[in-house]
Every structure is written in structure tokens, then in C-alpha cells.
Coordinates of C-alpha atoms in Angstrom, one line a residue:
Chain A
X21 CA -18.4 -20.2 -7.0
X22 CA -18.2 -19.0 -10.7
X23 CA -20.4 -16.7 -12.2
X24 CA -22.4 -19.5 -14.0
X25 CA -23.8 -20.7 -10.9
X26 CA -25.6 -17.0 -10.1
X27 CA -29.1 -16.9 -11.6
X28 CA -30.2 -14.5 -13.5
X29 CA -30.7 -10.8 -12.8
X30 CA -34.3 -9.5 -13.8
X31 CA -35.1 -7.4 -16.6
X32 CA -34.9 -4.5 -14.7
X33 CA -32.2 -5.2 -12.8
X34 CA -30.2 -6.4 -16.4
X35 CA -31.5 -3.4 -17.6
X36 CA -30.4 -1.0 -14.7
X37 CA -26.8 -2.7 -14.7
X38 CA -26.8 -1.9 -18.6
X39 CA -27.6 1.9 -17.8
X40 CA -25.4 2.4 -14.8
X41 CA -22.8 1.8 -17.8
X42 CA -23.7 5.3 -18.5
X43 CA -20.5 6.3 -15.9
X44 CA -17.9 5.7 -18.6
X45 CA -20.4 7.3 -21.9
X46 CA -18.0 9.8 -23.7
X47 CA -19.8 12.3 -22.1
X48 CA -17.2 12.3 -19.4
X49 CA -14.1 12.2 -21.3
X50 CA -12.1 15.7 -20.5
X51 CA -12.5 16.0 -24.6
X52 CA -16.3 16.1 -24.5
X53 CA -16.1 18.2 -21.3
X54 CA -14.0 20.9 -22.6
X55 CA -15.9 21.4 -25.5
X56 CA -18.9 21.3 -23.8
X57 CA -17.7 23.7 -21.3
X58 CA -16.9 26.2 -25.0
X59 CA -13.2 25.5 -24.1
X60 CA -12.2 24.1 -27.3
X61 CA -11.1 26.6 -30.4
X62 CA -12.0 26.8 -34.3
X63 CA -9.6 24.1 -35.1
X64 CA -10.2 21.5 -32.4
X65 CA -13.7 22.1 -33.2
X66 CA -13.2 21.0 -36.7
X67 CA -10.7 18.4 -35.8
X68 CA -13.2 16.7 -33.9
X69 CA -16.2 17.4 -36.7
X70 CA -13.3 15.9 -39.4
X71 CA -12.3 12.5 -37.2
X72 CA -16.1 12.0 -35.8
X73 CA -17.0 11.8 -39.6
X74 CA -15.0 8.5 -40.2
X75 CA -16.9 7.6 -37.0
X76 CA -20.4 8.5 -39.1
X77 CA -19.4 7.1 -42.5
X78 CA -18.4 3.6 -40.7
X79 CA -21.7 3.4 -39.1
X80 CA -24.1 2.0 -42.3
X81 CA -21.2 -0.2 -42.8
X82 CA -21.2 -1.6 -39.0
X83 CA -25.3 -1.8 -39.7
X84 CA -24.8 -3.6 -42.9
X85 CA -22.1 -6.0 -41.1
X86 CA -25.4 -7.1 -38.9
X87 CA -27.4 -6.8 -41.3
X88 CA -25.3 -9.7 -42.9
X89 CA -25.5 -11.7 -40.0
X90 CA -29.0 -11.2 -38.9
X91 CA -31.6 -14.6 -40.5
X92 CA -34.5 -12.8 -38.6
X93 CA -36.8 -11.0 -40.9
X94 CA -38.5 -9.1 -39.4
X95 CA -35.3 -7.9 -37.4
X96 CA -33.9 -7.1 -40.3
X97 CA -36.7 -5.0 -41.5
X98 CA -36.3 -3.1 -38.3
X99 CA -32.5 -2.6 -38.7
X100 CA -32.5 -1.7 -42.4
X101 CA -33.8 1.8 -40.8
X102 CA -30.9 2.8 -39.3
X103 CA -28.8 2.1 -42.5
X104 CA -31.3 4.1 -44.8
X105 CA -31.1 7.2 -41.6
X106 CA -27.4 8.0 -42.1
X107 CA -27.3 7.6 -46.0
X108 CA -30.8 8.7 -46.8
X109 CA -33.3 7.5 -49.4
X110 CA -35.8 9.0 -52.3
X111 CA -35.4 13.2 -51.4
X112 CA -34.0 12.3 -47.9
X113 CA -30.3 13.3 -47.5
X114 CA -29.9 11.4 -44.3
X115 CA -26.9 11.5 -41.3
X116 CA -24.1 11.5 -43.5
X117 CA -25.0 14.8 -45.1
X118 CA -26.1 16.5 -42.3
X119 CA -22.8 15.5 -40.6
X120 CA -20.9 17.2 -43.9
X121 CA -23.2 20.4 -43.3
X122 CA -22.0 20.1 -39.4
X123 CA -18.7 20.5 -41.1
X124 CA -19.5 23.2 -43.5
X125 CA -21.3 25.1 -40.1
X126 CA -17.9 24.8 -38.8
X127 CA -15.7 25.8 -41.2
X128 CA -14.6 22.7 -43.0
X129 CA -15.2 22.5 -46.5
X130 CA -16.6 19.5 -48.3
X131 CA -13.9 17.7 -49.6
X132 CA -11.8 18.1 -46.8
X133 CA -14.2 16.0 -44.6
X134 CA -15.0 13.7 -47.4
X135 CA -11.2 12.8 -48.2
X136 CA -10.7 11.6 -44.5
X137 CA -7.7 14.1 -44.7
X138 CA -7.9 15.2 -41.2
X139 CA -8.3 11.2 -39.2
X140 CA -5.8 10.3 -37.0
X141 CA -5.2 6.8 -37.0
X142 CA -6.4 6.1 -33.8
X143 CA -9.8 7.4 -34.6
X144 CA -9.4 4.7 -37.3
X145 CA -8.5 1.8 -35.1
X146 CA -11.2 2.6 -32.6
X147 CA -13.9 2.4 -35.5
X148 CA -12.7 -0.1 -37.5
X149 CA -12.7 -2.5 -34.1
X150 CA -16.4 -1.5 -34.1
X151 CA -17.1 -2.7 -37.5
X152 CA -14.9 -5.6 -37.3
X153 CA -16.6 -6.6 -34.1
X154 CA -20.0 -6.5 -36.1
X155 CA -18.4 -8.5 -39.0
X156 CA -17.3 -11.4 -36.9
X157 CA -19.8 -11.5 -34.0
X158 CA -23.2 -13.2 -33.4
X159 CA -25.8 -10.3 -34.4
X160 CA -27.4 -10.2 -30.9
X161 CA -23.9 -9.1 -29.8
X162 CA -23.5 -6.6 -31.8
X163 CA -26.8 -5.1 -31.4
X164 CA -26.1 -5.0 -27.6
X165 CA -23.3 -2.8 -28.8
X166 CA -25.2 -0.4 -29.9
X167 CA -26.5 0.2 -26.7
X168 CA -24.6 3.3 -26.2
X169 CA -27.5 4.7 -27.7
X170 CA -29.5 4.8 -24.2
X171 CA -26.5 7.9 -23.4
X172 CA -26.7 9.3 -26.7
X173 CA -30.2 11.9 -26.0
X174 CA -28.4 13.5 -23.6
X175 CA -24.9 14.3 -25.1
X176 CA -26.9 15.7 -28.5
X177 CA -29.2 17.8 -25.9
X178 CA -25.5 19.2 -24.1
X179 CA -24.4 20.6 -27.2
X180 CA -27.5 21.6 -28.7
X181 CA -28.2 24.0 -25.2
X182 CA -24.5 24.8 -25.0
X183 CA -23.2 25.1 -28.4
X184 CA -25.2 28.4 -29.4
X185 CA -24.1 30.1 -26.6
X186 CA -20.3 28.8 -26.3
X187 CA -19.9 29.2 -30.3
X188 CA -21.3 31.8 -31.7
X189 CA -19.0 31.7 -35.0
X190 CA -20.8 28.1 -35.9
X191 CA -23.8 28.6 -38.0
X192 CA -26.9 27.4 -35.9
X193 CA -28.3 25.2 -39.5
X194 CA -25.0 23.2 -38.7
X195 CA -26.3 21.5 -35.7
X196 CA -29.5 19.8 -37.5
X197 CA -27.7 15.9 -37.3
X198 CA -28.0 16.6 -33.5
X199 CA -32.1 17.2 -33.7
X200 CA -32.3 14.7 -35.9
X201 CA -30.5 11.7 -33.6
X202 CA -32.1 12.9 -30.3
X203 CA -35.7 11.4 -32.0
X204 CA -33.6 9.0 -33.7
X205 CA -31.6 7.2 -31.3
X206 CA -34.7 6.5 -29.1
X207 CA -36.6 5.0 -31.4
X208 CA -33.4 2.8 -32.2
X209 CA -31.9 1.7 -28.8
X210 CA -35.6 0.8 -27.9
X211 CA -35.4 -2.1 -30.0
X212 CA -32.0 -2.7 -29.4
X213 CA -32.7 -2.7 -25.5
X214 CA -35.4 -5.5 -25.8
X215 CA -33.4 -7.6 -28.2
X216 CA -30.5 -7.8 -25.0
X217 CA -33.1 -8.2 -22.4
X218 CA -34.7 -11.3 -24.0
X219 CA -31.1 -13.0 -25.2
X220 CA -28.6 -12.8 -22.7
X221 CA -30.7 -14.9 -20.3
X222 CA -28.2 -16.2 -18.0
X223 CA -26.5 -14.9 -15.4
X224 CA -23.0 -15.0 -17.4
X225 CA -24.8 -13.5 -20.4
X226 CA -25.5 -10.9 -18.6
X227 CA -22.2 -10.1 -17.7
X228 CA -20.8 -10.7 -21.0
X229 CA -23.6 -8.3 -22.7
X230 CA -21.8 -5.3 -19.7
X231 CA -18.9 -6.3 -21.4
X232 CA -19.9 -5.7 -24.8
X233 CA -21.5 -2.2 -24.1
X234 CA -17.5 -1.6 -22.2
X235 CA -16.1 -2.6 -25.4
X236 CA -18.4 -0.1 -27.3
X237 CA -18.3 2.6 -24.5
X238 CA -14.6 1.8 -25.1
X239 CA -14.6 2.7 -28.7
X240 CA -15.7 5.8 -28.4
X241 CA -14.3 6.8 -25.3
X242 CA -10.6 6.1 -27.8
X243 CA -11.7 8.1 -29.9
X244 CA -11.7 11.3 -27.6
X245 CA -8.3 10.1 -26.6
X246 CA -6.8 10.3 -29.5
X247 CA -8.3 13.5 -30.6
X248 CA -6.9 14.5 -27.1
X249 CA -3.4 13.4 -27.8
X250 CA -4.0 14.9 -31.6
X251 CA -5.8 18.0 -30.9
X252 CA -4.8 19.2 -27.1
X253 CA -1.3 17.8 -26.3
X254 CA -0.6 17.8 -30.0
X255 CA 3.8 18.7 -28.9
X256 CA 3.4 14.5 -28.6
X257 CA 3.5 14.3 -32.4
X258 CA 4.7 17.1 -34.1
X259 CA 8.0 17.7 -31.9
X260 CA 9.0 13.9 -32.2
X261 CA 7.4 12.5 -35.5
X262 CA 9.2 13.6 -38.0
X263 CA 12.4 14.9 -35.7
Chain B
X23 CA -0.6 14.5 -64.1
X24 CA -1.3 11.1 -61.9
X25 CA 1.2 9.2 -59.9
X26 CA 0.3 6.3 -62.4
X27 CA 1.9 8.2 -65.2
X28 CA 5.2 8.4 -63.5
X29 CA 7.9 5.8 -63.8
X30 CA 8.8 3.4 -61.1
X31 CA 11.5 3.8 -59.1
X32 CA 14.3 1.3 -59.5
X33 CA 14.8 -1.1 -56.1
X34 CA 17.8 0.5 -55.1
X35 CA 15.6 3.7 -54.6
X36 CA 12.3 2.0 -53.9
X37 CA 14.0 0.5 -50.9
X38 CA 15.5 3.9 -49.7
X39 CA 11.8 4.9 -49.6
X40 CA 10.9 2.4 -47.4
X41 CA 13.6 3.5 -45.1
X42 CA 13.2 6.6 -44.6
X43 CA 10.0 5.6 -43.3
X44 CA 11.6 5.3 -40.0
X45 CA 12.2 8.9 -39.4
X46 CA 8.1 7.8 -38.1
X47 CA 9.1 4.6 -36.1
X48 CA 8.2 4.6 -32.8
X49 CA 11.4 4.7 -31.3
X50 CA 10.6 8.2 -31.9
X51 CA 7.8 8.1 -30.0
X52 CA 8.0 10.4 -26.4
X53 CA 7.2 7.4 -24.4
X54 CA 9.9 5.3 -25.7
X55 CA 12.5 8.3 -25.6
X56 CA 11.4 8.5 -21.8
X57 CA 12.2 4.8 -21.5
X58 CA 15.4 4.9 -23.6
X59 CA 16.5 7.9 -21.1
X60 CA 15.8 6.6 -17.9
X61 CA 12.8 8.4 -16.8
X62 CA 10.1 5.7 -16.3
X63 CA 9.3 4.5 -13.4
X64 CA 8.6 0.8 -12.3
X65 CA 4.5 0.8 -12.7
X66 CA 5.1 2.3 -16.0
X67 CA 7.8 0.4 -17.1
X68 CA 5.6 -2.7 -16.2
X69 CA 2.1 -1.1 -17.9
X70 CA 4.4 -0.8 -21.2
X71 CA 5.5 -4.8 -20.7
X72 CA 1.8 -6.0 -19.6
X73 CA 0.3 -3.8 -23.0
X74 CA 2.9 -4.6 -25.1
X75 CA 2.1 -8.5 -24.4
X76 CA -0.8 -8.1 -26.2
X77 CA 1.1 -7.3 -29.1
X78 CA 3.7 -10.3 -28.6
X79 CA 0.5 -12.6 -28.6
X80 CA -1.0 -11.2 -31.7
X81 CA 2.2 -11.5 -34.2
X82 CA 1.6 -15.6 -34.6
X83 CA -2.1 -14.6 -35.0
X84 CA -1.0 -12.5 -37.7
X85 CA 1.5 -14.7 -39.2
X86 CA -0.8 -17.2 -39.4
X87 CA -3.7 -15.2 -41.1
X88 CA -1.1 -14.4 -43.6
X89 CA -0.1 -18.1 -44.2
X90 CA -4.1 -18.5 -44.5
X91 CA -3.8 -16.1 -47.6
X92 CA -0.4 -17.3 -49.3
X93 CA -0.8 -20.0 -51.9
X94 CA 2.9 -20.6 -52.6
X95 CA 4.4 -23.4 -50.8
X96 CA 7.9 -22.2 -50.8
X97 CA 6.9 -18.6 -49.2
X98 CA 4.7 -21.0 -46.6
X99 CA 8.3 -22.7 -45.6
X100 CA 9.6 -19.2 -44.9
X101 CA 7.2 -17.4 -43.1
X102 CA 5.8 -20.4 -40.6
X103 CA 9.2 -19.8 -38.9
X104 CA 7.9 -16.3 -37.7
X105 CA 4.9 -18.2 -35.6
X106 CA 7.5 -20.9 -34.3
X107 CA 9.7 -18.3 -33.4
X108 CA 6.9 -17.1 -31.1
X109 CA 5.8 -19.8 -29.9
X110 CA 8.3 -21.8 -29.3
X111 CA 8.8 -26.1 -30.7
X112 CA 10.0 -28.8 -28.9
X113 CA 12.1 -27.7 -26.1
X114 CA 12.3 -24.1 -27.5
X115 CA 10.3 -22.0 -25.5
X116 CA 9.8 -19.1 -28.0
X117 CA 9.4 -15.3 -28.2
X118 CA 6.5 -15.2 -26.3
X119 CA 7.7 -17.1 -23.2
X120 CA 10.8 -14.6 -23.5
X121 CA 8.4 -11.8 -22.8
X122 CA 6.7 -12.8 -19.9
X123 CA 10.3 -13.8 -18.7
X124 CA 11.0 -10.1 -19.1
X125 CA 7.4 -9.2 -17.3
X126 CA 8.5 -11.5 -14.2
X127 CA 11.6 -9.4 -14.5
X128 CA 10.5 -6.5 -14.3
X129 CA 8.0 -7.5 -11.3
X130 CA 5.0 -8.6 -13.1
X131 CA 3.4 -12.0 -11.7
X132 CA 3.0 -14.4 -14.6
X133 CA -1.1 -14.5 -14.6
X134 CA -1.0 -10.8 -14.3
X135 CA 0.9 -10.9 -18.1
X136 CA -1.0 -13.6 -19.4
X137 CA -4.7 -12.6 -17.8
X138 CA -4.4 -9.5 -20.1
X139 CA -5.7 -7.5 -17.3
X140 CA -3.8 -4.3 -17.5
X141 CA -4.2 -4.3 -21.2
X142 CA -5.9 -0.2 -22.4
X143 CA -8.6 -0.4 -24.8
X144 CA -6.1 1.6 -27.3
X145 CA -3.5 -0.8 -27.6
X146 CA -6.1 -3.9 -28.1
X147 CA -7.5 -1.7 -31.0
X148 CA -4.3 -0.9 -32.6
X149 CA -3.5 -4.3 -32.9
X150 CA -6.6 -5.7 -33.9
X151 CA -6.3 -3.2 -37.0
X152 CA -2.9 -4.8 -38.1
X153 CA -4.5 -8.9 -37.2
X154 CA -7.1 -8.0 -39.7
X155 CA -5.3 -6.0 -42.1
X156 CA -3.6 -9.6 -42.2
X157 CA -6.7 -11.4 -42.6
X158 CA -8.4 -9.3 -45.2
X159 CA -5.4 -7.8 -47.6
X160 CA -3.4 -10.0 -50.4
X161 CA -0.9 -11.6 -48.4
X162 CA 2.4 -9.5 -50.0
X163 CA 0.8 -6.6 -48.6
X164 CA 0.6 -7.9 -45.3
X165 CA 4.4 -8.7 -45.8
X166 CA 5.3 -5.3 -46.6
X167 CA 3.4 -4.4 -43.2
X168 CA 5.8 -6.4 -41.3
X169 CA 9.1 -4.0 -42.9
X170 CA 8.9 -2.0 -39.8
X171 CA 11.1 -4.5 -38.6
X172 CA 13.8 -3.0 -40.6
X173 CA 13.9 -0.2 -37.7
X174 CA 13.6 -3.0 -34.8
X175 CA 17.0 -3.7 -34.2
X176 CA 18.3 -1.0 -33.5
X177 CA 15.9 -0.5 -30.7
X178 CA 16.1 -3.9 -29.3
X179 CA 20.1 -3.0 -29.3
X180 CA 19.3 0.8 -27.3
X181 CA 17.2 -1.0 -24.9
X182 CA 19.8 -3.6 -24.4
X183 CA 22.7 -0.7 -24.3
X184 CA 20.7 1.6 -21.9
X185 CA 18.3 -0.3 -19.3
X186 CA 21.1 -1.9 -17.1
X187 CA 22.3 1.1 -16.7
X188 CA 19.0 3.4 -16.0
X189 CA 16.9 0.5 -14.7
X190 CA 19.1 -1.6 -12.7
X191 CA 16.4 -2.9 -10.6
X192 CA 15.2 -5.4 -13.6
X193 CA 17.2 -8.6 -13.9
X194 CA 19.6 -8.7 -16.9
X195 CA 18.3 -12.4 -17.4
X196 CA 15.0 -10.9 -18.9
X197 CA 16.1 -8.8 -21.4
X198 CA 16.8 -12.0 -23.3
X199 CA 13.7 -11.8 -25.5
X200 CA 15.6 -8.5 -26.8
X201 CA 18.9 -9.8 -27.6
X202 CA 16.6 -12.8 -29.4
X203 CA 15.4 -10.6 -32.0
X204 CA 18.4 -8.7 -33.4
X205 CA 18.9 -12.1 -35.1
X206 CA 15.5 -13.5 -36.0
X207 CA 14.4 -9.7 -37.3
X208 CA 17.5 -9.3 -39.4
X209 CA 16.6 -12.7 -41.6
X210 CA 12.8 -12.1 -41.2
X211 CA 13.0 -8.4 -43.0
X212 CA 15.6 -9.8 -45.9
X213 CA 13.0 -12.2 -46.9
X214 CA 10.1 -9.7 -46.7
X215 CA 11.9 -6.9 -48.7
X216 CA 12.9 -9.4 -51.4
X217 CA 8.8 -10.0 -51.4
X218 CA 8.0 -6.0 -51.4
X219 CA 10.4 -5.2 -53.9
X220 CA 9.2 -7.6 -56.3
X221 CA 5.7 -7.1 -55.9
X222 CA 5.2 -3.4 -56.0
X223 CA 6.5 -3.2 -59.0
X224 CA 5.1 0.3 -60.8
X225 CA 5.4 3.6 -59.1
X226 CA 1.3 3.0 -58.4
X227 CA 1.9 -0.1 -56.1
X228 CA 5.2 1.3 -54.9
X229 CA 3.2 4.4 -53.3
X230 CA 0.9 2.1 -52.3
X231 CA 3.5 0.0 -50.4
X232 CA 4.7 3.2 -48.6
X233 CA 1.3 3.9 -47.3
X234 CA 0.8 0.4 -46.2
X235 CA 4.6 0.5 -44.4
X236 CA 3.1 4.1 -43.1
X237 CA -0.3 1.9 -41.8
X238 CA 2.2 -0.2 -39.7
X239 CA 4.2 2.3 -38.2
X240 CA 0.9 3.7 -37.1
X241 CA 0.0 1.1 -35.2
X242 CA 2.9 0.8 -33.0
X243 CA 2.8 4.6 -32.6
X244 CA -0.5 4.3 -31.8
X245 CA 0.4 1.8 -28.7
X246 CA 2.5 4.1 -27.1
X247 CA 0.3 6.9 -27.9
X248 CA -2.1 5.0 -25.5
X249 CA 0.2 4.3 -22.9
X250 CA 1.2 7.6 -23.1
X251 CA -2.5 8.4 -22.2
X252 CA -2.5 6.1 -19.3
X253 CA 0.8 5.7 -17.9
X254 CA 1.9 9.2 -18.1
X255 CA -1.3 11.6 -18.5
X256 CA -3.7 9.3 -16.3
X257 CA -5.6 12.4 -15.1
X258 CA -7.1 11.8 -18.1
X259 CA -8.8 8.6 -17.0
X260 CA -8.9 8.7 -13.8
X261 CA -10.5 12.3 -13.1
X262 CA -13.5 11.8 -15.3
X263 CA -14.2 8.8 -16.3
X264 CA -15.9 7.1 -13.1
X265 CA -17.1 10.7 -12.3

């Protein structure tokens, strides 16, 4: 019996399946662990700030993607938020510049962030799939991607709580992005959360909306492999590369 | 002073340029010096066939993103025999049916290969970057991507050299797919380097061509960078991520 012929799960229980997605959140990757654990030195620290950037930079674009493909209004008026948070507006710096004073906090200096200098590529591939799939996807797709958001409160709280204690060299000013997303990211993923409760309505919606938040929870959970593979077991480049 | 002001270099030089860009070709790469020497075993042998199918499946994807984008009819005539190649007309079965000859011979089950199921989210990323490269650049720079092939023969020739030997548990029959492209790679690159060499044509482009040929070689680096992370560090997955 395929899928198709299952009805529907409830709202809760959609919603319940979407959270028990939490399992594979970046949270858990040995990359986030480590440095949540104050295992990571100075230059990991700043390799992760450096590559997580392109991360930040691509996410207005990723908004504006949807943006594109969104004919709804008032959804739109909604979304535009979340483009105007990370580059600011009027006196507002926004999520970009707080990111690039993260950096600064951690030793990084402006232009070196800015200039990309430091991504590896496979932070790149990981985050360009994430804008491509907003490019090319119906919006209420993508906006189920976002739903990585419902993990995102807790891994900004983890560093907040450990960060001071673990790394003490950091200034504490740096860590204002993380403050700022905690209020941030609830306010976003609540709309985002209704918006995937109310369209995938069928049983194999459903399952294809897990799939989608796999694919994002995918993305991200890259990226920390390849800042493993760059920044932890880094003999995998530099004593084969250019040998 | 900028790298505008400087002259170009002539094509006898430009083209030395682009080869010295395999000193970064993934024949390099620790994961394929472990399979050139003998030292994978048969699951991992098999997760590099099964990911790297994903790739096979992609290259008439790209080709034909990059017909989509070339206007002249004579270049057209040229490069649709790169998607044929792949997929095979009339009774020619093609490139891709070569590969999942060489999965079956290596012990994979057909639907297993074409099912994608043991493809890692890293390798689906890192070629999804070169696909859309191919849709979204100017369709000679998406030729000069393809130059890595000026490195692939000689490791379809090593394979062909060393795994009877070290893996003599794979019938010979399947490594056809390799013996397949020595030829087809040698004419597709002359064509392609006629193109690059034409085309990037002040010292400017020629840079730019570099870094695009440098764009390429990271994806395939990439790929083994994430079956490096599966096949031979799984701890990395499997410790946390379900945790």
C-alpha cells in the first residue's frame, strides 16, 4: 500500500514528526559538540565565525529567492522581515553586522570575513544548494525549509551559557547576533510552522515536507563536516593538495 | 598595480596554467590514493561507486544546460556528443549504463545504484553546484569547467593498471566504463581547450578561467572529501547524529 493511500497525520502529530527532526539539528554534529564543550582553539573558532559568515550573507538572498516566488501579499509582508533583520534598515545595523562584530569579538578583522577569504568550498556548496533550492522551488517548500528554525533557540542559548565560561579571550559584545536570533527566530519559524501545517495536507505531503526540513537539516549539518574535514583533520588537505 | 594592467599570456603559456592545475585534481585526494593503493575495502569501494553515480547522472544534465546556453550551431554539433556519450543511442548503451555495470561488479544490486539511496548529502551538493554553475554562467565558462578532464585519463588508466591487481574480487568486465573514457575524454578536452583559449583572451578573463578550472576541481575534491567523512571517518555520523 503506497504512502498516498495513508490519510493524513493531524496537526499535532505533522507537527511533532517535524520536531522529532530535531535528532539530526547541527547541534549534534561532533563540530558543534566540541566547541560547545570549549574544545575548539582561537583558529577553529574563527574558522567557523569566517565559513558560517557565507552561511549569513546567503540568507537575505535565500529570503529574497522566496520572496520572488511568493504572489501572497500579505505573506510577503511577513517575509520581507526576515530580509530587512540580517541587513538592517534606517539606524538598524541588522544580522550581517552583528555576525562581522562576532568576528571582530573573535579575532578576525573586517575584511578578512567580508572577502570570503577563509570559505571552504564545501561550506559553499552546502549554502548555495539552500539558495538554489529557494530559487527553483514552490515558496511553501522553501518556507518549510526554514523550519530549522524550531532547533535554532536552543543552540544560540548553548553558546550564550557556555561561550563565556569556555572562552574567555572572546569579547562578551561579540555574542549580541546570538541574543538577537533567540527573539528572532521564534517569531519567524512561528509563521513558518503554520504555513507547513495548513499546505502539506496529505499524507505524502507530509512526508515530503520531513524531507525538505532533512534536506535543510542536511545543509547545515555539511557545513560542520566540512569545517571538520578543514579545521580538525585538516592533514586531509594540506599533506595531499598541493603534494 | 591590477591584474588588468598586465599583459596576457600567450596560449602556449595560458594553457600550461591550466595544467598545472592538476597538482589539485582529485587523484590527489587521500581517498582516491587509498583506492589506487589497495586499501579500500568492499563497502567502501561500493559507497564510492553508488556516490559517484550521482555524478555520472548529472554530466548530461550539465551538458545539456550548457547546450541550453550556446547559440552557435556548430559548437551545438560538438558538444551533444558528450550527453549521447552518456546516455547511450540506438544500440549503444552509453556511459551511464557502463557505471552501473561497474556497480553490479563490484556487488551493488542495480536499484540500489539507480534508487540513489546510499547517495551523502555532500556529494549531491557538490554536484548540484557544478549543474547550476552550467545553467547560470555564459556557456564558454561552463566549458572551461569541464578542463578537469585534461587530468582524467590518467586516472581512468591507474585504476585500470592497479584494481585487478589490489581488488581482484571485482570482475574485470566492469571496469569497461574506464577503459571508455581514455578515448571520449581525450577528444572531448581538445575541443574545450580550443574554446578556453580563445575565449579568455586578456590576462583578466585568463585568471578568471583559472579560478573557474579551480571551481571544478573543487567539486570533485569535494566528493571524496565527503566520502572520506562517511566511508572512512563514519564515527562522525554515526556517534552523534541520531544521538
Amino acid at each position: 500500500m503506497g504512502s498516498t493511500e495513508n490519510p493524513p497525520w493531524s496537526r499535532v502529530e505533522f507537527e511533532q514528526q517535524l520536531r522529532e527532526k530535531g535528532t539530526g539539528y547541527h547541534i549534534h554534529h561532533p563540530f558543534n559538540v566540541l566547541m560547545a564543550a570549549g574544545k575548539l582553539n582561537p583558529e577553529q573558532i574563527r574558522g567557523w565565525v569566517a565559513n558560517r559568515f557565507y552561511y549569513q550573507i546567503s540568507i537575505p538572498l535565500k529570503d529574497a529567492a522566496i520572496l520572488s516566488n511568493m504572489p501572497v501579499q500579505d505573506m510577503r509582508r511577513q517575509w520581507i522581515t526576515r530580509i530587512t533583520d540580517h541587513d538592517g534598515y534606517d539606524d538598524e545595523p541588522g544580522g550581517i553586522e552583528a555576525w562581522i562584530r562576532l568576528g571582530e569579538a573573535v579575532g578576525l578583522k573586517r575584511a578578512e570575513i567580508t572577502s570570503l577569504e577563509h570559505v571552504v568550498p564545501g561550506v559553499k556548496f552546502a549554502v548555495d544548494a539552500y539558495i538554489n533550492f529557494a530559487r527553483q522551488r514552490p515558496w511553501q517548500e522553501s518556507v518549510c525549509s526554514s523550519l530549522t528554525e524550531l532547533f535554532a533557540p536552543e543552540i544560540h542559548k548553548n553558546r550564550l551559557a557556555t561561550w563565556p565560561e569556555h572562552y574567555q579571550w572572546i569579547e562578551q559584545d561579540g555574542l549580541q547576533y546570538f541574543r538577537n536570533r533567540i527573539t528572532q527566530a521564534r517569531k519567524d519559524v512561528e509563521e513558518a510552522l503554520q504555513v507547513t501545517l495548513d499546505y502539506f495536507n496529505t499524507r505524502e505531503l507530509q512526508e515530503r515536507a520531513l524531507d525538505i526540513l532533512q534536506f535543510k537539516l542536511d545543509v547545515l549539518w555539511c557545513l560542520s563536516d566540512a569545517l571538520t574535514t578543514h579545521y580538525l583533520h585538516p592533514v586531509l588537505k594540506d599533506d595531499y593538495r598541493n603534494g
